[in-house]
Coordinates of C-alpha atoms in Angstrom, one line a residue:
Chain A
M1 CA 22.1 111.5 -25.7
S2 CA 25.1 110.9 -27.9
A3 CA 27.3 110.7 -24.8
N4 CA 25.1 107.9 -23.4
S5 CA 25.3 105.9 -26.6
T6 CA 29.1 106.3 -26.7
I7 CA 29.4 104.9 -23.2
A8 CA 27.0 102.1 -24.0
A9 CA 29.0 101.3 -27.1
A10 CA 32.2 101.3 -25.2
R11 CA 31.0 98.7 -22.7
P12 CA 29.5 95.8 -24.6
Q13 CA 32.3 93.4 -23.9
I14 CA 31.3 93.3 -20.3
R15 CA 28.2 91.3 -20.8
G16 CA 27.2 87.9 -22.3
A17 CA 29.3 85.3 -24.1
A18 CA 31.6 88.0 -25.4
T19 CA 33.0 88.2 -21.8
F20 CA 34.3 84.7 -21.7
L21 CA 34.9 83.7 -25.3
P22 CA 38.1 85.6 -26.1
P23 CA 40.1 84.5 -23.0
I24 CA 39.0 80.9 -23.7
I25 CA 40.1 81.2 -27.3
L26 CA 43.4 82.6 -26.1
L27 CA 43.9 79.8 -23.6
A28 CA 42.9 77.1 -26.2
G29 CA 45.3 78.8 -28.7
A30 CA 48.1 78.6 -26.3
F31 CA 47.5 74.9 -25.7
V32 CA 47.2 74.1 -29.4
A33 CA 50.4 76.1 -30.2
F34 CA 52.2 74.3 -27.4
W35 CA 51.3 70.9 -28.8
L36 CA 51.7 71.7 -32.5
F37 CA 55.1 73.6 -32.3
P38 CA 57.1 72.0 -29.5
Y39 CA 60.3 73.1 -31.2
D40 CA 59.3 76.8 -31.4
L41 CA 58.7 77.4 -27.7
G42 CA 61.4 80.0 -27.6
F43 CA 59.9 82.0 -30.4
M44 CA 56.4 81.7 -29.1
T45 CA 57.5 82.9 -25.7
R46 CA 59.0 85.9 -27.4
I47 CA 55.6 86.5 -29.0
L48 CA 53.8 86.3 -25.6
I49 CA 56.2 88.8 -24.1
M50 CA 55.8 91.1 -27.0
M51 CA 52.1 90.9 -26.6
V52 CA 52.4 92.1 -23.0
F53 CA 54.5 95.0 -24.3
V54 CA 52.1 95.9 -27.1
L55 CA 49.2 95.7 -24.8
S56 CA 50.8 98.3 -22.5
F57 CA 51.3 100.5 -25.5
D58 CA 47.7 100.0 -26.5
L59 CA 46.6 101.5 -23.2
I60 CA 48.7 104.6 -23.9
L61 CA 48.2 105.0 -27.6
G62 CA 45.0 103.1 -28.5
Y63 CA 42.9 104.2 -25.5
A64 CA 44.4 107.5 -24.3
G65 CA 45.6 108.6 -27.8
I66 CA 49.1 109.5 -26.6
A67 CA 51.4 108.9 -29.5
T68 CA 55.0 108.3 -28.4
L69 CA 58.0 106.6 -30.1
G70 CA 59.9 105.9 -26.9
H71 CA 58.0 103.1 -25.3
A72 CA 61.2 101.0 -25.1
A73 CA 62.3 103.3 -22.3
M74 CA 60.0 101.6 -19.8
Y75 CA 60.7 98.1 -21.3
G76 CA 64.5 98.6 -21.0
C77 CA 64.3 100.0 -17.4
G78 CA 62.1 97.0 -16.4
A79 CA 64.6 94.6 -18.0
Y80 CA 67.6 96.2 -16.3
A81 CA 65.9 96.5 -12.9
A82 CA 64.7 92.9 -13.0
G83 CA 68.1 91.7 -14.2
L84 CA 70.0 93.6 -11.5
F85 CA 67.5 92.5 -8.8
A86 CA 68.0 88.8 -9.8
I87 CA 71.8 89.1 -9.7
H88 CA 72.2 91.1 -6.5
V89 CA 69.1 90.5 -4.4
S90 CA 66.8 87.6 -5.1
A91 CA 66.3 85.0 -7.8
D92 CA 62.5 84.9 -7.2
P93 CA 60.8 85.6 -10.6
L94 CA 57.6 87.1 -9.3
L95 CA 59.4 89.5 -7.0
G96 CA 61.5 90.4 -10.1
L97 CA 58.4 91.1 -12.1
A98 CA 57.3 93.5 -9.3
I99 CA 60.6 95.2 -9.4
G100 CA 60.4 95.5 -13.2
A101 CA 56.9 97.0 -13.0
A102 CA 58.1 99.5 -10.3
A103 CA 61.0 100.5 -12.4
G104 CA 58.9 101.0 -15.5
A105 CA 56.3 102.9 -13.5
L106 CA 58.9 105.1 -12.0
I107 CA 60.6 106.1 -15.2
A108 CA 57.2 106.6 -16.8
L109 CA 56.2 108.9 -13.9
V110 CA 59.4 111.0 -14.0
S111 CA 59.4 111.3 -17.8
G112 CA 55.6 111.5 -18.1
L113 CA 55.4 114.6 -15.9
L114 CA 57.3 116.3 -18.7
L115 CA 56.1 114.4 -21.8
M116 CA 52.3 114.6 -21.0
R117 CA 52.6 118.4 -21.4
A118 CA 53.7 118.0 -25.0
H119 CA 51.8 117.1 -28.2
G120 CA 52.3 115.9 -31.7
L121 CA 55.8 116.0 -33.1
S122 CA 57.5 117.4 -30.0
L123 CA 55.9 114.6 -27.9
L124 CA 57.3 112.0 -30.4
M125 CA 60.8 113.6 -30.3
L126 CA 60.8 114.1 -26.5
S127 CA 59.9 110.4 -26.0
I128 CA 62.7 109.4 -28.3
A129 CA 65.2 111.7 -26.5
V130 CA 64.3 110.2 -23.1
T131 CA 65.0 106.7 -24.5
M132 CA 68.3 107.8 -26.1
V133 CA 69.5 109.3 -22.8
L134 CA 68.6 106.1 -21.0
Q135 CA 70.3 104.0 -23.6
E136 CA 73.5 106.1 -23.5
T137 CA 73.5 106.0 -19.7
A138 CA 73.1 102.2 -19.6
S139 CA 75.9 102.0 -22.2
K140 CA 78.3 104.2 -20.3
A141 CA 77.6 102.7 -16.8
R142 CA 79.6 99.6 -17.7
G143 CA 80.3 98.8 -14.1
I144 CA 76.6 98.3 -13.3
T145 CA 75.0 97.3 -16.6
G146 CA 77.8 95.6 -18.5
G147 CA 77.7 98.4 -21.1
A148 CA 77.5 97.3 -24.7
D149 CA 78.2 93.7 -23.8
G150 CA 74.9 93.5 -22.0
L151 CA 74.0 92.4 -18.5
T152 CA 74.8 88.7 -18.0
G153 CA 74.9 86.2 -15.2
I154 CA 71.1 86.3 -14.5
S155 CA 69.9 83.0 -13.1
M156 CA 66.4 82.6 -11.9
G157 CA 64.9 80.5 -9.2
P158 CA 61.8 78.4 -9.7
V159 CA 58.4 80.2 -10.3
L160 CA 56.4 80.2 -7.0
G161 CA 59.2 78.0 -5.7
I162 CA 57.9 75.0 -7.7
F163 CA 58.4 75.3 -11.4
E164 CA 62.1 75.3 -12.4
F165 CA 63.0 77.0 -15.7
D166 CA 63.9 74.1 -18.0
F167 CA 66.2 73.9 -21.0
I168 CA 63.4 73.5 -23.6
G169 CA 61.5 76.5 -22.3
K170 CA 58.2 74.9 -21.3
T171 CA 58.1 76.7 -17.9
A172 CA 59.1 79.9 -19.6
F173 CA 56.3 79.6 -22.1
W174 CA 53.6 79.0 -19.5
Y175 CA 55.1 81.6 -17.2
A176 CA 54.9 84.2 -19.9
F177 CA 51.4 83.0 -20.9
C178 CA 50.1 83.4 -17.3
V179 CA 51.5 86.8 -17.0
L180 CA 49.9 87.8 -20.3
F181 CA 46.6 86.3 -19.3
V182 CA 46.6 88.2 -15.9
I183 CA 47.5 91.5 -17.5
L184 CA 44.9 91.0 -20.2
L185 CA 42.2 90.5 -17.6
V186 CA 43.4 93.5 -15.6
L187 CA 43.4 95.7 -18.6
R188 CA 39.9 94.6 -19.6
V189 CA 38.7 95.8 -16.2
V190 CA 40.8 99.0 -16.5
V191 CA 39.5 100.0 -20.0
A192 CA 35.9 99.4 -19.0
S193 CA 36.3 101.4 -15.7
P194 CA 35.4 105.1 -15.4
F195 CA 39.2 105.7 -15.7
G196 CA 39.3 103.8 -19.0
L197 CA 36.3 105.7 -20.4
A198 CA 37.9 109.0 -19.3
L199 CA 41.0 108.0 -21.3
R200 CA 38.9 107.3 -24.4
G201 CA 37.1 110.6 -23.9
I202 CA 40.5 112.4 -23.7
K203 CA 41.5 110.8 -27.0
D204 CA 38.2 111.6 -28.8
S205 CA 37.6 115.1 -27.5
P206 CA 40.0 116.7 -25.0
S207 CA 38.1 120.0 -24.8
R208 CA 34.8 118.3 -24.0
M209 CA 36.5 116.2 -21.3
R210 CA 38.0 119.4 -19.8
A211 CA 34.6 121.0 -19.9
I212 CA 33.1 118.2 -17.8
G213 CA 35.8 118.6 -15.2
T214 CA 38.3 115.8 -16.0
P215 CA 41.9 116.7 -15.1
L216 CA 43.4 115.7 -18.4
Y217 CA 47.0 116.0 -17.5
R218 CA 46.7 113.9 -14.3
R219 CA 44.7 111.2 -16.2
K220 CA 47.3 111.1 -19.0
V221 CA 50.2 110.8 -16.5
A222 CA 48.3 108.0 -14.7
A223 CA 47.7 106.1 -17.9
Y224 CA 51.4 106.6 -18.9
V225 CA 52.5 105.2 -15.5
L226 CA 50.2 102.2 -15.7
G227 CA 51.4 101.5 -19.3
G228 CA 54.9 102.0 -18.1
A229 CA 54.5 99.5 -15.3
I230 CA 53.2 96.8 -17.7
A231 CA 56.0 97.6 -20.2
G232 CA 58.4 97.2 -17.3
I233 CA 56.9 93.7 -16.7
A234 CA 57.4 92.8 -20.3
G235 CA 61.1 93.9 -20.0
A236 CA 61.5 92.0 -16.7
L237 CA 60.0 88.8 -18.4
T238 CA 62.6 89.1 -21.2
A239 CA 65.4 89.5 -18.7
Q240 CA 64.3 86.5 -16.7
I241 CA 63.6 84.2 -19.6
T242 CA 66.6 85.0 -21.8
S243 CA 69.0 85.6 -18.8
L244 CA 70.4 88.5 -20.6
V245 CA 69.7 92.3 -20.9
S246 CA 71.2 93.9 -23.8
I247 CA 71.5 97.6 -24.6
E248 CA 69.2 97.0 -27.5
A249 CA 66.3 96.9 -25.1
F250 CA 66.3 100.7 -25.5
N251 CA 66.4 100.6 -29.3
F252 CA 64.4 103.1 -31.3
A253 CA 63.5 100.3 -33.7
L254 CA 61.8 98.4 -30.8
S255 CA 59.6 101.4 -30.0
A256 CA 58.8 101.8 -33.7
E257 CA 58.0 98.1 -34.1
V258 CA 55.6 98.1 -31.2
M259 CA 53.7 101.0 -32.8
V260 CA 53.6 99.1 -36.1
M261 CA 52.3 95.9 -34.5
L262 CA 49.6 97.8 -32.6
V263 CA 48.3 99.8 -35.5
L264 CA 48.5 96.7 -37.7
G265 CA 46.2 94.8 -35.3
G266 CA 44.0 97.7 -34.4
A267 CA 44.7 100.3 -31.9
G268 CA 42.2 100.9 -29.1
R269 CA 41.2 97.2 -29.0
L270 CA 42.9 94.9 -26.6
Y271 CA 42.6 91.9 -28.9
G272 CA 43.8 94.1 -31.8
A273 CA 47.1 94.4 -29.9
L274 CA 47.4 90.6 -29.6
I275 CA 46.5 89.9 -33.2
G276 CA 48.8 92.6 -34.6
T277 CA 51.7 91.2 -32.5
L278 CA 51.0 87.6 -33.5
V279 CA 50.7 88.4 -37.2
F280 CA 53.7 90.8 -37.4
M281 CA 56.1 88.5 -35.5
T282 CA 54.9 85.3 -37.4
V283 CA 55.2 87.0 -40.8
H284 CA 58.6 88.4 -39.8
H285 CA 59.8 85.1 -38.6
I286 CA 58.7 83.1 -41.6
A287 CA 59.7 85.7 -44.2
A288 CA 63.2 86.1 -42.6
G289 CA 63.5 82.3 -42.5
I290 CA 62.7 82.0 -46.2
D291 CA 64.7 84.9 -47.4
P292 CA 67.0 86.5 -44.8
F293 CA 67.8 89.4 -47.2
N294 CA 64.5 90.5 -48.7
W295 CA 62.0 89.9 -45.9
L296 CA 61.6 93.6 -45.4
F297 CA 59.6 93.7 -48.7
V298 CA 57.0 91.4 -47.2
I299 CA 56.7 93.5 -44.0
G300 CA 56.6 96.8 -46.0
F301 CA 53.9 95.6 -48.4
M302 CA 51.9 94.1 -45.5
V303 CA 51.9 97.3 -43.6
L304 CA 50.9 99.3 -46.6
A305 CA 48.1 96.9 -47.5
V306 CA 46.7 97.1 -44.0
V307 CA 46.8 100.9 -43.9
F308 CA 45.2 101.3 -47.3
F309 CA 42.6 98.5 -47.1
L310 CA 42.0 97.9 -43.4
P311 CA 42.5 101.2 -41.7
E312 CA 41.0 99.9 -38.4
G313 CA 43.6 97.1 -38.3
L314 CA 43.4 93.4 -38.8
I315 CA 40.9 93.0 -36.1
S316 CA 38.3 94.7 -38.3
L317 CA 38.8 92.1 -41.0
P318 CA 35.9 89.7 -40.0
K319 CA 33.5 92.7 -39.8
R320 CA 34.6 93.9 -43.2
L321 CA 34.2 90.5 -44.7
M322 CA 30.7 90.2 -43.3
R323 CA 29.6 93.4 -44.8
L324 CA 31.6 93.0 -48.1
D325 CA 31.1 96.5 -49.1
Chain B
M1 CA 90.8 128.7 -29.6
T2 CA 91.8 126.3 -32.4
V3 CA 89.5 123.7 -30.8
A4 CA 86.6 126.2 -30.7
L5 CA 87.1 127.0 -34.4
S6 CA 87.3 123.4 -35.4
I7 CA 84.1 122.7 -33.6
V8 CA 82.3 125.6 -35.2
V9 CA 83.6 124.8 -38.8
D10 CA 82.9 121.1 -38.5
G11 CA 79.6 121.7 -36.7
I12 CA 78.5 124.1 -39.4
A13 CA 79.4 121.7 -42.2
Y14 CA 77.4 119.0 -40.4
G15 CA 74.5 121.3 -39.8
M16 CA 74.4 122.3 -43.5
I17 CA 73.9 118.6 -44.4
L18 CA 71.3 118.2 -41.8
F19 CA 69.5 121.3 -43.1
M20 CA 69.5 120.2 -46.7
I21 CA 68.1 116.8 -45.9
S22 CA 65.6 118.0 -43.4
I23 CA 64.2 121.1 -45.1
G24 CA 62.0 119.0 -47.4
L25 CA 60.6 117.1 -44.4
S26 CA 59.9 120.4 -42.6
V27 CA 58.0 121.9 -45.6
T28 CA 56.0 118.7 -46.2
M29 CA 55.1 118.4 -42.5
G30 CA 54.2 122.0 -42.3
L31 CA 52.3 122.0 -45.6
M32 CA 50.6 118.7 -46.0
R33 CA 50.6 117.9 -42.2
I34 CA 52.1 114.6 -43.0
V35 CA 54.6 112.7 -40.8
N36 CA 56.7 111.4 -43.7
L37 CA 59.1 109.0 -42.1
A38 CA 60.2 108.0 -45.6
H39 CA 61.9 111.3 -46.3
G40 CA 65.4 110.0 -45.5
G41 CA 64.7 107.4 -48.1
F42 CA 65.1 110.0 -50.9
A43 CA 68.5 110.8 -49.6
L44 CA 69.3 107.0 -49.6
L45 CA 68.0 106.6 -53.2
G46 CA 69.9 109.6 -54.4
G47 CA 73.1 108.4 -52.7
A48 CA 72.6 104.8 -54.0
C49 CA 72.1 106.2 -57.5
A50 CA 75.2 108.4 -57.3
H51 CA 77.2 105.4 -55.9
V52 CA 76.2 103.3 -59.0
L53 CA 77.0 106.1 -61.4
T54 CA 80.4 107.0 -60.0
N55 CA 81.6 103.6 -59.1
S56 CA 80.2 101.2 -61.7
Y57 CA 80.0 103.5 -64.7
G58 CA 82.9 105.9 -63.8
I59 CA 80.8 109.0 -64.4
P60 CA 82.4 112.1 -62.9
F61 CA 80.9 113.4 -59.7
I62 CA 79.1 116.5 -60.8
P63 CA 77.1 114.9 -63.7
A64 CA 76.4 111.9 -61.4
L65 CA 75.1 114.3 -58.7
L66 CA 72.7 116.0 -61.2
V67 CA 71.5 112.8 -62.8
S68 CA 70.8 111.3 -59.3
V69 CA 68.9 114.3 -58.1
M70 CA 66.8 114.2 -61.3
A71 CA 66.2 110.5 -60.9
V72 CA 64.9 111.0 -57.4
V73 CA 62.6 113.7 -58.7
V74 CA 61.3 111.5 -61.5
L75 CA 60.6 108.9 -58.8
A76 CA 59.0 111.3 -56.3
L77 CA 56.5 112.7 -58.8
P78 CA 54.5 109.6 -59.5
L79 CA 54.9 108.5 -55.8
E80 CA 53.2 111.7 -54.7
R81 CA 50.5 111.4 -57.3
L82 CA 49.7 107.7 -56.7
V83 CA 50.5 107.0 -53.1
Y84 CA 51.1 110.1 -50.9
R85 CA 48.0 111.9 -52.2
H86 CA 46.0 109.2 -50.3
I87 CA 48.2 109.3 -47.3
Y88 CA 47.4 113.1 -46.7
R89 CA 43.9 112.1 -45.7
F90 CA 45.0 109.5 -43.2
S91 CA 45.2 110.0 -39.4
E92 CA 48.6 110.8 -38.0
L93 CA 49.1 107.2 -36.9
E94 CA 48.2 105.7 -40.2
Q95 CA 50.6 108.2 -41.8
V96 CA 53.4 106.9 -39.6
L97 CA 52.5 103.3 -40.4
A98 CA 52.2 103.9 -44.2
T99 CA 55.4 105.9 -44.5
I100 CA 57.3 103.3 -42.4
G101 CA 56.0 100.7 -44.9
I102 CA 57.4 102.8 -47.7
V103 CA 60.7 103.1 -45.9
F104 CA 60.9 99.4 -45.5
I105 CA 60.3 98.9 -49.3
M106 CA 62.9 101.5 -50.2
I107 CA 65.5 99.8 -47.9
A108 CA 64.6 96.4 -49.2
S109 CA 65.0 97.6 -52.8
V110 CA 68.4 99.1 -52.2
N111 CA 69.3 96.0 -50.2
L112 CA 68.2 93.7 -53.1
F113 CA 70.2 95.5 -55.8
L114 CA 73.3 96.7 -53.9
G115 CA 73.4 94.7 -50.7
S116 CA 73.7 96.0 -47.2
T117 CA 77.3 97.2 -47.3
L118 CA 78.5 100.8 -47.3
L119 CA 77.9 102.6 -50.7
P120 CA 80.7 105.0 -51.1
I121 CA 80.4 107.8 -53.6
R122 CA 83.6 108.5 -55.5
M123 CA 84.5 112.2 -55.5
P124 CA 87.3 113.9 -57.4
P125 CA 90.5 113.7 -55.4
V126 CA 90.7 117.5 -55.2
V127 CA 87.7 117.4 -52.9
S128 CA 89.7 115.8 -50.1
S129 CA 92.7 118.0 -50.6
P130 CA 93.4 120.3 -47.6
V131 CA 92.8 124.1 -47.9
D132 CA 94.5 126.6 -45.6
L133 CA 92.1 129.2 -44.3
G134 CA 94.8 131.0 -42.3
F135 CA 93.4 130.0 -38.9
K136 CA 92.7 126.4 -39.8
V137 CA 93.4 123.8 -42.5
L138 CA 90.4 121.8 -43.5
P139 CA 89.4 119.6 -46.4
L140 CA 87.8 121.3 -49.4
H141 CA 84.8 119.0 -49.0
R142 CA 83.8 120.9 -45.8
I143 CA 84.0 124.2 -47.6
I144 CA 81.9 122.9 -50.6
V145 CA 79.3 121.6 -48.2
I146 CA 79.1 124.9 -46.3
L147 CA 78.9 126.9 -49.5
A148 CA 76.2 124.6 -51.0
G149 CA 74.2 124.9 -47.8
L150 CA 74.4 128.6 -47.9
A151 CA 73.3 128.6 -51.6
V152 CA 70.4 126.3 -50.8
V153 CA 69.1 128.4 -48.0
T154 CA 69.4 131.6 -50.0
A155 CA 67.7 130.1 -53.0
L156 CA 64.9 128.7 -50.9
Y157 CA 64.5 132.0 -49.1
L158 CA 64.2 133.9 -52.4
L159 CA 61.9 131.2 -53.8
V160 CA 59.5 131.4 -50.9
E161 CA 59.6 135.2 -50.2
R162 CA 60.0 136.6 -53.7
T163 CA 58.2 134.4 -56.2
R164 CA 54.6 133.7 -57.1
F165 CA 55.2 130.1 -56.2
G166 CA 56.4 131.2 -52.8
I167 CA 53.2 133.2 -52.2
Y168 CA 51.1 130.1 -53.2
L169 CA 53.2 127.9 -51.0
R170 CA 52.9 130.2 -47.9
A171 CA 49.2 130.6 -48.5
S172 CA 48.7 126.9 -48.7
V173 CA 50.8 126.4 -45.5
D174 CA 48.8 129.0 -43.6
N175 CA 45.4 127.9 -44.6
Q176 CA 44.9 125.3 -47.3
A177 CA 41.1 125.7 -47.7
T178 CA 41.3 129.5 -48.1
A179 CA 44.1 129.2 -50.5
A180 CA 42.2 126.7 -52.6
S181 CA 39.1 128.9 -52.6
L182 CA 41.2 131.8 -53.8
G183 CA 42.0 129.8 -56.9
I184 CA 45.4 128.4 -55.9
D185 CA 45.9 125.0 -57.4
T186 CA 46.9 123.4 -54.0
P187 CA 47.4 119.9 -55.3
K188 CA 50.0 121.2 -57.8
V189 CA 51.7 123.2 -55.0
Y190 CA 51.8 120.1 -52.9
L191 CA 53.3 118.1 -55.8
A192 CA 56.0 120.8 -56.5
A193 CA 56.9 121.1 -52.8
F194 CA 57.1 117.4 -52.4
A195 CA 59.4 117.0 -55.4
L196 CA 61.6 119.9 -54.3
G197 CA 61.9 118.4 -50.8
A198 CA 62.9 115.0 -52.3
A199 CA 65.4 116.6 -54.6
L200 CA 67.0 118.5 -51.7
A201 CA 67.1 115.4 -49.6
A202 CA 68.9 113.6 -52.4
F203 CA 71.3 116.5 -53.0
G204 CA 72.1 116.7 -49.2
G205 CA 72.4 112.9 -48.9
I206 CA 75.0 112.8 -51.8
L207 CA 77.0 115.8 -50.6
G208 CA 76.9 114.6 -47.0
A209 CA 77.8 111.0 -47.7
E210 CA 81.2 111.6 -46.1
L211 CA 79.6 112.6 -42.8
L212 CA 76.5 110.4 -42.9
P213 CA 77.6 107.3 -45.0
I214 CA 75.1 105.9 -47.4
E215 CA 73.9 102.3 -46.7
A216 CA 70.6 100.5 -47.0
Y217 CA 69.4 101.3 -43.5
Y218 CA 70.3 105.0 -43.8
P219 CA 66.7 106.2 -43.6
L220 CA 66.0 104.4 -40.3
R221 CA 69.4 105.2 -38.8
Y222 CA 69.2 108.9 -39.3
M223 CA 65.4 109.3 -39.1
V224 CA 65.5 110.5 -35.5
L225 CA 68.2 113.1 -36.4
F226 CA 66.1 114.6 -39.3
L227 CA 62.9 114.6 -37.3
I228 CA 64.7 116.4 -34.4
V229 CA 65.8 119.2 -36.8
V230 CA 62.2 119.6 -37.9
A231 CA 60.8 119.5 -34.3
V232 CA 63.4 122.0 -33.0
G233 CA 63.2 124.3 -36.1
G234 CA 59.4 124.2 -36.1
M235 CA 57.4 122.6 -38.9
G236 CA 57.3 124.5 -42.2
S237 CA 59.8 127.2 -41.1
I238 CA 62.9 127.5 -43.4
I239 CA 64.8 129.9 -41.2
G240 CA 63.8 127.9 -38.2
S241 CA 65.1 124.7 -39.7
F242 CA 68.3 126.4 -40.8
V243 CA 69.0 127.8 -37.3
A244 CA 68.0 124.4 -35.7
A245 CA 70.2 122.4 -38.1
L246 CA 73.3 124.6 -37.5
S247 CA 72.8 124.7 -33.7
L248 CA 72.3 120.9 -33.5
G249 CA 75.3 120.4 -35.8
I250 CA 77.5 122.5 -33.6
L251 CA 76.0 121.1 -30.4
D252 CA 76.6 117.5 -31.5
T253 CA 80.1 118.2 -32.7
A254 CA 81.0 120.1 -29.5
G255 CA 79.7 117.2 -27.5
R256 CA 81.9 114.8 -29.4
Y257 CA 85.0 117.0 -29.1
L258 CA 84.7 118.1 -25.5
L259 CA 82.7 115.4 -23.7
P260 CA 83.5 112.3 -25.7
D261 CA 82.1 110.1 -22.9
I262 CA 78.7 111.7 -22.4
G263 CA 78.4 113.6 -25.7
T264 CA 75.2 111.8 -26.8
I265 CA 73.6 112.1 -23.4
F266 CA 74.4 115.8 -23.4
F267 CA 73.0 116.2 -26.9
F268 CA 69.7 114.6 -26.1
L269 CA 69.3 116.3 -22.8
A270 CA 69.7 119.6 -24.6
I271 CA 67.1 118.6 -27.2
T272 CA 64.7 117.7 -24.3
A273 CA 65.3 121.0 -22.7
V274 CA 64.6 122.9 -25.9
L275 CA 61.5 121.0 -26.8
A276 CA 60.2 121.2 -23.2
L277 CA 60.5 125.0 -23.3
R278 CA 59.6 125.6 -26.9
P279 CA 57.3 122.8 -27.9
N280 CA 56.4 124.4 -31.3
G281 CA 60.1 124.9 -32.3
L282 CA 62.7 127.6 -31.7
L283 CA 61.3 130.4 -34.0
V284 CA 57.7 129.5 -34.7
K285 CA 55.0 132.1 -34.2
S286 CA 52.7 130.9 -31.4
S287 CA 49.4 130.1 -33.0

């Protein structure tokens, strides 16, 4: 009885206007932003890429309930793989994305086989350790990765052989947007599929899921690999659009920021990830622009305010306002 | 042989600092089940206070140390009563987010008043004078740090094993509900443990300023290190944290001395191996 209602509650976005409205709003928002802020295309492209990255973390943390602080590992591997692929093999962007996804998935698989056996604090620490090992390796392998100077000399061919990357960043903006859009649609299908429901079940009650015969470990590894592939795509996008991969792609601060953005927006909701990223990066950008020294106050108080007053994230704000309790 | 001794002595001094700063984190994580990412912030605030007292006001080191530790305690008490008390009830993720918010505000405050440069703490010149131990000459500072670390671990051990407060604390760590139903004032135990942890973090931060220099981003920079000590030592275990901090100190120092190129990789691979084999920490009883 209660299991039925949970599944029914998990699937409402599949029917009715709710299916089409959010993607249309997203599309309209992109057009409006494109026309309103033609001089901030670079920054807005960064937001779009970060949205892809945070979405990948939402699948792992928000849906499967796997809390890690090393999500930058997959992002960095995707970025380096796509950068090296563009330099040495082919300048085609879409092939590069595929390579980035494969690299992210591969490192997620290798590390996930170990990580998904751990829980709580040791899982957090293990995921950090994996990222640190990768960062140090990239930093020492100067011959291949350029070490601390970063990987330079990436030049991309046109997207689909038609759209050249331009100086203002118009192509980059729409390229990143299309990738985000496709990934969002894919994730909507994934989280509503039996696999996605199993992940939610694992998050809410692992023992019950084990009792009904779900192989927890394999599902978690699968979720980690899928999230890793998407994170790799985000890294590849950064490499292709900025033509640079720096060692900071593996930074601990990046993993921590992704978690903050996700929980800020609302973990376990795809649009929560998007809203959290948009709000965090915009506030960060504006506050740092107004006062480059004290912007951290703004971020700190914003984060505290959300945790104390909107524990389900910014995405729950409209519902809270409607109820006004 | 000399190299081995150097590694051991330097590693132990480093480990003692790690222990003093991390032990409060370990106790609060074991006791209140709270992931307090802001813990390093107390070391930062203590260090920043000691910097101001010794450099701007010319107060000698020892009084400055005591005043700074007291100042951090005075700050930690209302913080626990007003803010952390609510955070205990949060889910793990919300705790991470809330305490990261607190870290940001601590960093921004130090940044606002003192800037983002290094904040050196002036110590009496005798501290840096070399002492001949027969097999090795090392700065007095290292010896002071090692002795202070030993004093702290002994005092903590006696406090937890031999006093009434220790009994209350252990009871609350093992089972908070049962402890409360037996009449132990657990909120007060929490408050005392929290303040003690903050005081030790400040103490360790100030003493260790030569090894882990104080600056505004200190809590974020070394957060991973402190958390690793807790994870390897096992949450809530004093002896576990002590052993973990010393081993990690020696391991890290050995890596730097012997394998300067891949020292960090080696360090984190070792951590990965330990955590993969003993996910609850080196010495923790399996529950």
